[in-house]
PDB file of C-alpha atoms and ligand atoms in Angstrom:
ATOM      1  CA  MET A   1     -34.965  34.606  45.372  1.00  0.00           C
ATOM      2  CA  ALA A   2     -33.490  36.750  42.593  1.00  0.00           C
ATOM      3  CA  ASN A   3     -32.676  35.079  39.289  1.00  0.00           C
ATOM      4  CA  ASN A   4     -31.090  37.878  37.312  1.00  0.00           C
ATOM      5  CA  LYS A   5     -30.688  37.617  33.556  1.00  0.00           C
ATOM      6  CA  ILE A   6     -27.161  37.900  32.283  1.00  0.00           C
ATOM      7  CA  GLN A   7     -26.229  39.158  28.853  1.00  0.00           C
ATOM      8  CA  HIS A   8     -22.964  41.066  29.176  1.00  0.00           C
ATOM      9  CA  ILE A   9     -19.896  40.159  31.260  1.00  0.00           C
ATOM     10  CA  ALA A  10     -16.788  42.362  31.436  1.00  0.00           C
ATOM     11  CA  ILE A  11     -13.503  40.947  32.722  1.00  0.00           C
ATOM     12  CA  ILE A  12     -10.290  42.554  33.968  1.00  0.00           C
ATOM     13  CA  MET A  13      -7.905  39.687  33.207  1.00  0.00           C
ATOM     14  CA  ASP A  14      -5.283  40.198  35.888  1.00  0.00           C
ATOM     15  CA  GLY A  15      -2.501  38.041  37.340  1.00  0.00           C
ATOM     16  CA  ASN A  16      -0.591  36.591  34.379  1.00  0.00           C
ATOM     17  CA  GLY A  17       2.718  37.791  35.849  1.00  0.00           C
ATOM     18  CA  ARG A  18       2.068  36.350  39.317  1.00  0.00           C
ATOM     19  CA  TRP A  19       0.854  33.078  37.821  1.00  0.00           C
ATOM     20  CA  ALA A  20       4.186  32.717  36.036  1.00  0.00           C
ATOM     21  CA  GLU A  21       6.265  33.802  39.026  1.00  0.00           C
ATOM     22  CA  LYS A  22       4.610  31.163  41.239  1.00  0.00           C
ATOM     23  CA  ARG A  23       5.730  28.503  38.773  1.00  0.00           C
ATOM     24  CA  GLY A  24       9.243  29.852  38.231  1.00  0.00           C
ATOM     25  CA  LEU A  25       8.307  30.838  34.678  1.00  0.00           C
ATOM     26  CA  THR A  26       8.893  34.088  32.810  1.00  0.00           C
ATOM     27  CA  ARG A  27       6.225  36.819  32.568  1.00  0.00           C
ATOM     28  CA  THR A  28       6.057  36.046  28.839  1.00  0.00           C
ATOM     29  CA  GLU A  29       4.959  32.498  29.656  1.00  0.00           C
ATOM     30  CA  GLY A  30       2.332  33.970  31.960  1.00  0.00           C
ATOM     31  CA  HIS A  31       0.920  36.128  29.183  1.00  0.00           C
ATOM     32  CA  TYR A  32       1.004  33.117  26.876  1.00  0.00           C
ATOM     33  CA  ALA A  33      -1.083  31.120  29.342  1.00  0.00           C
ATOM     34  CA  GLY A  34      -3.393  34.114  29.802  1.00  0.00           C
ATOM     35  CA  SER A  35      -3.976  34.458  26.113  1.00  0.00           C
ATOM     36  CA  SER A  36      -4.734  30.704  25.741  1.00  0.00           C
ATOM     37  CA  ASN A  37      -7.329  31.106  28.445  1.00  0.00           C
ATOM     38  CA  VAL A  38      -9.250  33.699  26.439  1.00  0.00           C
ATOM     39  CA  LYS A  39     -10.584  31.101  23.991  1.00  0.00           C
ATOM     40  CA  LYS A  40     -11.706  28.824  26.832  1.00  0.00           C
ATOM     41  CA  ILE A  41     -13.614  31.642  28.508  1.00  0.00           C
ATOM     42  CA  VAL A  42     -15.264  32.645  25.233  1.00  0.00           C
ATOM     43  CA  LYS A  43     -16.493  29.035  24.862  1.00  0.00           C
ATOM     44  CA  ALA A  44     -17.640  28.889  28.465  1.00  0.00           C
ATOM     45  CA  SER A  45     -19.505  32.191  28.132  1.00  0.00           C
ATOM     46  CA  ILE A  46     -21.405  30.838  25.139  1.00  0.00           C
ATOM     47  CA  LYS A  47     -22.228  27.699  27.124  1.00  0.00           C
ATOM     48  CA  TYR A  48     -23.641  29.842  29.930  1.00  0.00           C
ATOM     49  CA  LYS A  49     -25.777  31.742  27.406  1.00  0.00           C
ATOM     50  CA  VAL A  50     -23.941  35.021  27.818  1.00  0.00           C
ATOM     51  CA  LYS A  51     -24.250  37.162  24.696  1.00  0.00           C
ATOM     52  CA  TYR A  52     -21.510  39.794  25.149  1.00  0.00           C
ATOM     53  CA  LEU A  53     -18.032  39.483  26.649  1.00  0.00           C
ATOM     54  CA  SER A  54     -15.749  42.512  27.095  1.00  0.00           C
ATOM     55  CA  LEU A  55     -12.110  41.775  27.901  1.00  0.00           C
ATOM     56  CA  TYR A  56      -9.539  44.310  29.102  1.00  0.00           C
ATOM     57  CA  ALA A  57      -6.541  43.243  27.002  1.00  0.00           C
ATOM     58  CA  PHE A  58      -4.371  46.379  26.947  1.00  0.00           C
ATOM     59  CA  SER A  59      -4.975  49.650  28.748  1.00  0.00           C
ATOM     60  CA  THR A  60      -3.850  53.156  27.855  1.00  0.00           C
ATOM     61  CA  GLU A  61      -1.622  52.869  30.947  1.00  0.00           C
ATOM     62  CA  ASN A  62       0.026  49.590  29.852  1.00  0.00           C
ATOM     63  CA  TRP A  63       2.422  51.560  27.573  1.00  0.00           C
ATOM     64  CA  LYS A  64       4.344  52.282  30.800  1.00  0.00           C
ATOM     65  CA  ARG A  65       5.512  48.651  30.889  1.00  0.00           C
ATOM     66  CA  PRO A  66       8.955  47.676  29.568  1.00  0.00           C
ATOM     67  CA  LYS A  67       9.104  47.719  25.776  1.00  0.00           C
ATOM     68  CA  THR A  68       9.895  44.013  25.603  1.00  0.00           C
ATOM     69  CA  GLU A  69       6.719  43.159  27.514  1.00  0.00           C
ATOM     70  CA  ILE A  70       4.623  45.490  25.329  1.00  0.00           C
ATOM     71  CA  ASN A  71       6.016  43.756  22.244  1.00  0.00           C
ATOM     72  CA  ILE A  72       5.095  40.364  23.652  1.00  0.00           C
ATOM     73  CA  LEU A  73       1.545  41.455  24.420  1.00  0.00           C
ATOM     74  CA  MET A  74       1.181  42.860  20.891  1.00  0.00           C
ATOM     75  CA  LYS A  75       2.534  39.629  19.425  1.00  0.00           C
ATOM     76  CA  LEU A  76       0.103  37.557  21.465  1.00  0.00           C
ATOM     77  CA  LEU A  77      -2.820  39.699  20.411  1.00  0.00           C
ATOM     78  CA  SER A  78      -1.894  39.458  16.784  1.00  0.00           C
ATOM     79  CA  ARG A  79      -1.367  35.680  17.110  1.00  0.00           C
ATOM     80  CA  PHE A  80      -4.727  35.301  18.846  1.00  0.00           C
ATOM     81  CA  ILE A  81      -6.520  37.245  16.123  1.00  0.00           C
ATOM     82  CA  LYS A  82      -4.817  35.287  13.328  1.00  0.00           C
ATOM     83  CA  LYS A  83      -5.297  31.909  14.990  1.00  0.00           C
ATOM     84  CA  GLU A  84      -8.853  32.159  16.239  1.00  0.00           C
ATOM     85  CA  THR A  85     -10.591  34.285  13.617  1.00  0.00           C
ATOM     86  CA  GLU A  86     -11.703  31.541  11.242  1.00  0.00           C
ATOM     87  CA  GLU A  87     -13.136  29.456  14.062  1.00  0.00           C
ATOM     88  CA  PHE A  88     -14.897  32.462  15.576  1.00  0.00           C
ATOM     89  CA  HIS A  89     -16.353  33.320  12.200  1.00  0.00           C
ATOM     90  CA  ARG A  90     -17.539  29.729  11.656  1.00  0.00           C
ATOM     91  CA  ASN A  91     -19.230  29.880  15.051  1.00  0.00           C
ATOM     92  CA  ASN A  92     -21.102  33.089  14.233  1.00  0.00           C
ATOM     93  CA  ILE A  93     -19.035  35.183  16.677  1.00  0.00           C
ATOM     94  CA  ARG A  94     -18.588  38.889  16.030  1.00  0.00           C
ATOM     95  CA  LEU A  95     -15.404  40.675  17.052  1.00  0.00           C
ATOM     96  CA  LEU A  96     -15.474  44.252  18.262  1.00  0.00           C
ATOM     97  CA  VAL A  97     -12.558  46.319  19.485  1.00  0.00           C
ATOM     98  CA  SER A  98     -12.954  49.184  21.938  1.00  0.00           C
ATOM     99  CA  GLY A  99     -10.080  51.623  22.260  1.00  0.00           C
ATOM    100  CA  ASP A 100      -7.869  53.856  20.178  1.00  0.00           C
ATOM    101  CA  ILE A 101      -6.150  51.440  17.833  1.00  0.00           C
ATOM    102  CA  THR A 102      -4.777  54.167  15.556  1.00  0.00           C
ATOM    103  CA  VAL A 103      -1.550  54.052  17.589  1.00  0.00           C
ATOM    104  CA  MET A 104      -1.170  50.257  17.386  1.00  0.00           C
ATOM    105  CA  PRO A 105       1.464  48.788  15.040  1.00  0.00           C
ATOM    106  CA  THR A 106       0.133  48.922  11.450  1.00  0.00           C
ATOM    107  CA  GLY A 107       0.212  45.146  10.916  1.00  0.00           C
ATOM    108  CA  ILE A 108      -1.984  44.450  13.937  1.00  0.00           C
ATOM    109  CA  ARG A 109      -4.294  47.330  13.121  1.00  0.00           C
ATOM    110  CA  ASN A 110      -4.925  46.052   9.594  1.00  0.00           C
ATOM    111  CA  GLU A 111      -5.497  42.535  10.881  1.00  0.00           C
ATOM    112  CA  ILE A 112      -7.965  43.801  13.505  1.00  0.00           C
ATOM    113  CA  ASN A 113      -9.916  45.848  10.967  1.00  0.00           C
ATOM    114  CA  ARG A 114     -10.065  42.870   8.619  1.00  0.00           C
ATOM    115  CA  VAL A 115     -11.572  40.660  11.321  1.00  0.00           C
ATOM    116  CA  ILE A 116     -14.047  43.309  12.483  1.00  0.00           C
ATOM    117  CA  GLU A 117     -15.242  43.600   8.878  1.00  0.00           C
ATOM    118  CA  LEU A 118     -15.301  39.832   8.294  1.00  0.00           C
ATOM    119  CA  THR A 119     -17.423  39.094  11.363  1.00  0.00           C
ATOM    120  CA  ARG A 120     -19.641  42.168  11.089  1.00  0.00           C
ATOM    121  CA  ASN A 121     -22.897  40.248  10.436  1.00  0.00           C
ATOM    122  CA  ASN A 122     -22.346  37.512  13.038  1.00  0.00           C
ATOM    123  CA  THR A 123     -24.977  37.423  15.736  1.00  0.00           C
ATOM    124  CA  LYS A 124     -24.518  34.515  18.149  1.00  0.00           C
ATOM    125  CA  PHE A 125     -21.949  36.081  20.425  1.00  0.00           C
ATOM    126  CA  ILE A 126     -20.054  39.361  20.607  1.00  0.00           C
ATOM    127  CA  LEU A 127     -16.473  39.432  21.811  1.00  0.00           C
ATOM    128  CA  ASN A 128     -15.398  42.978  22.606  1.00  0.00           C
ATOM    129  CA  VAL A 129     -11.632  43.210  23.055  1.00  0.00           C
ATOM    130  CA  CYS A 130     -10.598  46.424  24.817  1.00  0.00           C
ATOM    131  CA  LEU A 131      -7.289  47.489  23.315  1.00  0.00           C
ATOM    132  CA  ASN A 132      -5.387  50.642  24.153  1.00  0.00           C
ATOM    133  CA  TYR A 133      -8.530  51.287  26.128  1.00  0.00           C
ATOM    134  CA  GLY A 134      -8.937  53.819  28.918  1.00  0.00           C
ATOM    135  CA  SER A 135     -12.304  54.887  30.190  1.00  0.00           C
ATOM    136  CA  ARG A 136     -11.406  58.523  30.896  1.00  0.00           C
ATOM    137  CA  ASP A 137      -9.925  58.730  27.418  1.00  0.00           C
ATOM    138  CA  GLU A 138     -13.123  57.245  25.975  1.00  0.00           C
ATOM    139  CA  ILE A 139     -15.304  59.748  27.858  1.00  0.00           C
ATOM    140  CA  LEU A 140     -13.148  62.700  26.768  1.00  0.00           C
ATOM    141  CA  ASN A 141     -13.300  61.543  23.142  1.00  0.00           C
ATOM    142  CA  ALA A 142     -17.077  61.309  23.424  1.00  0.00           C
ATOM    143  CA  VAL A 143     -17.224  64.882  24.769  1.00  0.00           C
ATOM    144  CA  ARG A 144     -15.063  66.123  21.888  1.00  0.00           C
ATOM    145  CA  SER A 145     -17.222  64.385  19.283  1.00  0.00           C
ATOM    146  CA  ILE A 146     -20.423  65.695  20.855  1.00  0.00           C
ATOM    147  CA  LEU A 147     -18.971  69.218  20.786  1.00  0.00           C
ATOM    148  CA  LYS A 148     -18.069  68.848  17.117  1.00  0.00           C
ATOM    149  CA  ASP A 149     -21.576  67.655  16.237  1.00  0.00           C
ATOM    150  CA  PHE A 150     -23.040  70.440  18.348  1.00  0.00           C
ATOM    151  CA  LYS A 151     -20.987  73.029  16.458  1.00  0.00           C
ATOM    152  CA  LYS A 152     -22.120  71.551  13.137  1.00  0.00           C
ATOM    153  CA  GLY A 153     -25.712  71.923  14.358  1.00  0.00           C
ATOM    154  CA  LYS A 154     -26.260  68.145  14.298  1.00  0.00           C
ATOM    155  CA  ILE A 155     -27.401  68.034  17.943  1.00  0.00           C
ATOM    156  CA  LYS A 156     -29.111  70.466  20.280  1.00  0.00           C
ATOM    157  CA  GLU A 157     -27.970  71.031  23.858  1.00  0.00           C
ATOM    158  CA  GLU A 158     -31.276  69.794  25.296  1.00  0.00           C
ATOM    159  CA  ARG A 159     -30.841  66.493  23.466  1.00  0.00           C
ATOM    160  CA  ILE A 160     -27.626  65.627  25.304  1.00  0.00           C
ATOM    161  CA  ASP A 161     -28.826  62.924  27.690  1.00  0.00           C
ATOM    162  CA  GLU A 162     -27.459  59.567  28.876  1.00  0.00           C
ATOM    163  CA  LYS A 163     -28.786  57.730  25.843  1.00  0.00           C
ATOM    164  CA  LEU A 164     -27.140  60.095  23.398  1.00  0.00           C
ATOM    165  CA  PHE A 165     -23.891  60.150  25.381  1.00  0.00           C
ATOM    166  CA  GLN A 166     -23.683  56.356  25.317  1.00  0.00           C
ATOM    167  CA  LYS A 167     -23.823  56.388  21.506  1.00  0.00           C
ATOM    168  CA  TYR A 168     -20.563  58.351  21.436  1.00  0.00           C
ATOM    169  CA  LEU A 169     -18.689  55.712  23.456  1.00  0.00           C
ATOM    170  CA  TYR A 170     -16.741  52.922  21.703  1.00  0.00           C
ATOM    171  CA  ASN A 171     -19.304  50.598  20.087  1.00  0.00           C
ATOM    172  CA  GLY A 172     -21.903  52.490  22.100  1.00  0.00           C
ATOM    173  CA  GLU A 173     -24.699  51.558  19.735  1.00  0.00           C
ATOM    174  CA  LEU A 174     -23.852  47.858  19.850  1.00  0.00           C
ATOM    175  CA  LEU A 175     -23.126  47.053  23.477  1.00  0.00           C
ATOM    176  CA  PRO A 176     -25.508  47.054  26.430  1.00  0.00           C
ATOM    177  CA  ASP A 177     -24.002  47.951  29.830  1.00  0.00           C
ATOM    178  CA  PRO A 178     -22.237  45.023  31.529  1.00  0.00           C
ATOM    179  CA  ASP A 179     -24.380  43.151  34.053  1.00  0.00           C
ATOM    180  CA  LEU A 180     -21.361  41.695  35.770  1.00  0.00           C
ATOM    181  CA  LEU A 181     -17.770  42.920  36.098  1.00  0.00           C
ATOM    182  CA  ILE A 182     -15.176  40.336  37.122  1.00  0.00           C
ATOM    183  CA  ARG A 183     -11.590  41.036  38.191  1.00  0.00           C
ATOM    184  CA  THR A 184      -9.213  38.146  38.767  1.00  0.00           C
ATOM    185  CA  SER A 185      -6.105  37.954  40.988  1.00  0.00           C
ATOM    186  CA  GLY A 186      -7.386  39.602  44.156  1.00  0.00           C
ATOM    187  CA  GLU A 187      -6.896  43.263  43.232  1.00  0.00           C
ATOM    188  CA  LEU A 188      -9.859  45.397  44.285  1.00  0.00           C
ATOM    189  CA  ARG A 189      -9.698  48.144  41.660  1.00  0.00           C
ATOM    190  CA  ILE A 190     -11.451  49.171  38.449  1.00  0.00           C
ATOM    191  CA  SER A 191      -8.305  50.575  36.778  1.00  0.00           C
ATOM    192  CA  ASN A 192     -10.029  52.947  34.337  1.00  0.00           C
ATOM    193  CA  PHE A 193     -12.260  50.232  32.838  1.00  0.00           C
ATOM    194  CA  LEU A 194     -15.768  51.079  31.522  1.00  0.00           C
ATOM    195  CA  LEU A 195     -16.406  53.773  34.144  1.00  0.00           C
ATOM    196  CA  TRP A 196     -19.560  55.055  32.442  1.00  0.00           C
ATOM    197  CA  GLN A 197     -20.918  51.607  31.565  1.00  0.00           C
ATOM    198  CA  ILE A 198     -20.561  49.943  34.990  1.00  0.00           C
ATOM    199  CA  ALA A 199     -22.770  52.441  36.831  1.00  0.00           C
ATOM    200  CA  TYR A 200     -25.155  49.615  37.855  1.00  0.00           C
ATOM    201  CA  SER A 201     -23.033  46.520  37.209  1.00  0.00           C
ATOM    202  CA  GLU A 202     -22.531  43.891  39.879  1.00  0.00           C
ATOM    203  CA  PHE A 203     -18.891  43.333  40.866  1.00  0.00           C
ATOM    204  CA  TYR A 204     -17.200  39.981  41.452  1.00  0.00           C
ATOM    205  CA  PHE A 205     -13.618  39.780  42.677  1.00  0.00           C
ATOM    206  CA  THR A 206     -11.730  36.506  42.893  1.00  0.00           C
ATOM    207  CA  GLN A 207      -8.245  35.559  44.104  1.00  0.00           C
ATOM    208  CA  THR A 208      -7.864  33.198  41.142  1.00  0.00           C
ATOM    209  CA  LEU A 209      -5.181  34.353  38.699  1.00  0.00           C
ATOM    210  CA  TRP A 210      -6.344  34.869  35.103  1.00  0.00           C
ATOM    211  CA  PRO A 211      -4.647  31.787  33.535  1.00  0.00           C
ATOM    212  CA  ASP A 212      -6.414  29.627  36.171  1.00  0.00           C
ATOM    213  CA  PHE A 213      -9.822  31.258  35.783  1.00  0.00           C
ATOM    214  CA  ASN A 214     -11.787  28.472  34.078  1.00  0.00           C
ATOM    215  CA  GLU A 215     -15.302  27.491  33.040  1.00  0.00           C
ATOM    216  CA  GLN A 216     -16.165  26.369  36.555  1.00  0.00           C
ATOM    217  CA  GLU A 217     -14.991  29.655  38.096  1.00  0.00           C
ATOM    218  CA  LEU A 218     -16.991  31.607  35.541  1.00  0.00           C
ATOM    219  CA  GLY A 219     -20.028  29.505  36.419  1.00  0.00           C
ATOM    220  CA  LYS A 220     -19.510  30.316  40.098  1.00  0.00           C
ATOM    221  CA  ALA A 221     -19.344  34.051  39.370  1.00  0.00           C
ATOM    222  CA  ILE A 222     -22.570  33.834  37.342  1.00  0.00           C
ATOM    223  CA  GLU A 223     -24.314  31.893  40.145  1.00  0.00           C
ATOM    224  CA  VAL A 224     -23.325  34.544  42.694  1.00  0.00           C
ATOM    225  CA  TYR A 225     -24.476  37.282  40.320  1.00  0.00           C
ATOM    226  CA  LYS A 226     -27.853  35.605  39.731  1.00  0.00           C
ATOM    227  CA  LYS A 227     -28.631  35.712  43.439  1.00  0.00           C
ATOM    228  CA  ARG A 228     -27.774  39.390  43.888  1.00  0.00           C
ATOM    229  CA  ASN A 229     -30.582  41.796  44.554  1.00  0.00           C
ATOM    230  CA  ARG A 230     -30.320  44.346  41.731  1.00  0.00           C
ATOM    231  CA  ARG A 231     -32.260  47.498  42.454  1.00  0.00           C
ATOM    232  CA  PHE A 232     -30.849  50.082  40.034  1.00  0.00           C
ATOM    233  CA  GLY A 233     -31.393  52.757  42.669  1.00  0.00           C
ATOM    234  CA  GLY A 234     -34.980  51.680  43.370  1.00  0.00           C
ATOM    235  CA  LEU A 235     -36.333  49.732  46.334  1.00  0.00           C
TER     236      LEU A 235
HETATM  237  C1  FPP B 301      -2.599  41.267  33.530  1.00  0.00           C
HETATM  238  O1  FPP B 301      -1.539  40.505  33.997  1.00  0.00           O
HETATM  239  C2  FPP B 301      -2.839  41.095  32.128  1.00  0.00           C
HETATM  240  C3  FPP B 301      -2.573  42.011  31.136  1.00  0.00           C
HETATM  241  C4  FPP B 301      -1.941  43.304  31.353  1.00  0.00           C
HETATM  242  C5  FPP B 301      -2.913  41.774  29.750  1.00  0.00           C
HETATM  243  C6  FPP B 301      -3.983  40.795  29.452  1.00  0.00           C
HETATM  244  C7  FPP B 301      -3.597  40.132  28.218  1.00  0.00           C
HETATM  245  C8  FPP B 301      -3.808  38.852  27.910  1.00  0.00           C
HETATM  246  C9  FPP B 301      -4.584  37.928  28.752  1.00  0.00           C
HETATM  247  C10 FPP B 301      -3.211  38.274  26.668  1.00  0.00           C
HETATM  248  C11 FPP B 301      -3.719  38.732  25.360  1.00  0.00           C
HETATM  249  C12 FPP B 301      -5.161  39.029  25.247  1.00  0.00           C
HETATM  250  C13 FPP B 301      -6.009  38.533  24.305  1.00  0.00           C
HETATM  251  C14 FPP B 301      -7.391  39.069  24.165  1.00  0.00           C
HETATM  252  C15 FPP B 301      -5.592  37.443  23.399  1.00  0.00           C
HETATM  253  P1  FPP B 301      -0.346  41.245  34.728  1.00  0.00           P
HETATM  254  O2  FPP B 301       0.818  41.241  33.814  1.00  0.00           O
HETATM  255  O3  FPP B 301      -0.777  42.598  35.188  1.00  0.00           O
HETATM  256  O4  FPP B 301      -0.109  40.280  35.941  1.00  0.00           O
HETATM  257  P2  FPP B 301       0.538  40.641  37.345  1.00  0.00           P
HETATM  258  O5  FPP B 301      -0.316  41.722  37.938  1.00  0.00           O
HETATM  259  O6  FPP B 301       0.459  39.362  38.092  1.00  0.00           O
HETATM  260  O7  FPP B 301       1.939  41.077  37.052  1.00  0.00           O
END
């Protein structure tokens, strides 16, 4: 029986809106509940000996949502960062952000950079928040940077392989590929998330809506993952 190691989990946190609707609450309250759940899942991941957690918090496509909802999501992110940072730092947790944050509101951007710097040497657990993240965007940026370095003579064409390419992705030198990708709320899509990195990841889809996805559910996903037969293209 397989007993796969797990070090990196990536989650598409979906279903905040439906969670709220089912309870007669506003979408804002759904996002509130979703953001409270993040801390619980970080704790649970540490308990299950996971080392890296990547969370899809805001995609490059989410700007299409109504402005009021975007503002609420930004507020929640900024609140989360302000509220949880000290505790994360005390617990030796490092924060990384993947995505183009140059377009985020200045206040949030400064706060994010401060926390990334503060937690830089922490080693117990790495929380990678994907913000204004889009995988195609990430891949195109990598291609542009590789081209620039090629033109400067820093790299030779023959040296462009998977390993080098990975280094040009967001935090590419710090993050291993996810072992397990989870999407909550019953949608069966990847939605432009980590397309390069999930080449050999195991997928786990659950009907549970993100605010209800708890420690026990995470444990179930890990159990299922552990029993999968991972072959990486071999036999
Ligand atoms: C999906 O729910 C969720 C999002 C678009 C954003 C995820 C954001 C959070 C959980 C809050 C902030 C994050 C952090 C890291 C503190 P949806 O609105 O698409 O739900 P629906 O499909 O049911 O409408």
